[in-house]
Amino acid sequence: MIGEERGRRTDDELPPQGEVGLLERMLHHQAGVDPDRVGQVFDLAAVGIVNGAWRNGPVEDWHAGEGPLTDGAMLRINAHTTWRVREIVRRWRSEVGMAAGSPAAALDDVDVDETNLLSARIWRWLVRPMRQLPIGVTLAELAGDGLQEYRDHADTALGSFAATAERRGARCALWGAAAHGGLACRHWWGTPGWPQLVETFVAVLDDPDHAHWTMGIERRDGLIPEPAQVIDRTELRRALLRCPWTLETEAADWVVRAGIGFLQPPLPPLPVPTS
């Protein structure tokens, strides 16, 4: 979850100070960002927001089974959506007077109306019926009769983010979204580990004896011949690093089926806090 439903509280909820400390350690030791640099936090928060408000909802139903979204289409759409939401977040950051290198303490002075504005801007862009997706259709065309269901889902997710900011402050809300993105979406474009994941994947493509191809399953079984964008390793690397949404459908599907997401290293353990 990006945040919490307005007014909800459970008995096993961490005290505010303990939660903030846990988020700080998760960001530093597991997500790979400096929690005291708002630019890094904001960029990773965009990943978490997209995962919660876009990916984890009705979109999953459109993707599963006989739905219209292939794995490669999801790669392209998720990356493009993350890029656009990141740009919205960056503009908002500038408007509230923070530079990328500003310390996290600057978030403590952000007014709740400002975080509400950020949530509303992201929601309006995400649910816009004529939003053009990189697979060549609009959101309305993709969603069909499910558009309102998706609008409601995005409203709940972003409302939860805004509620967390109201109850616990912008720092907690953005750290929470960033931790969600950094841990649940480690294999996504826009995360700190994505560049190394791409480098590893491109290298493994030319190493038929790498364990990746035989770990539990024969990953090359069932793969079609490499599409042109995969054969051109330089172009593949560039597209994956900078703009995966520009991959052609066949190439994007091939990359996912070849197991790029399974090449991420294990999640580092979270150190025990010192007294």
Coordinates of C-alpha atoms in Angstrom, one line a residue, residues 88 92 95-96 111-124 162:
I88 CA 4.9 15.4 -12.2
W92 CA 5.8 19.7 -7.7
E95 CA 7.2 24.5 -7.0
V96 CA 7.4 23.9 -3.2
D111 CA 1.8 22.0 3.9
V112 CA -0.9 19.3 3.7
D113 CA -2.6 21.3 0.9
E114 CA 0.5 20.9 -1.2
T115 CA 0.6 17.1 -0.8
N116 CA -3.1 17.0 -1.6
L117 CA -2.3 19.0 -4.8
L118 CA 0.4 16.5 -5.7
S119 CA -2.0 13.5 -5.2
A120 CA -4.7 15.2 -7.3
R121 CA -2.3 16.0 -10.2
I122 CA -1.1 12.4 -10.4
W123 CA -4.7 11.1 -10.2
R124 CA -5.9 13.4 -12.9
A162 CA -2.6 12.0 0.9

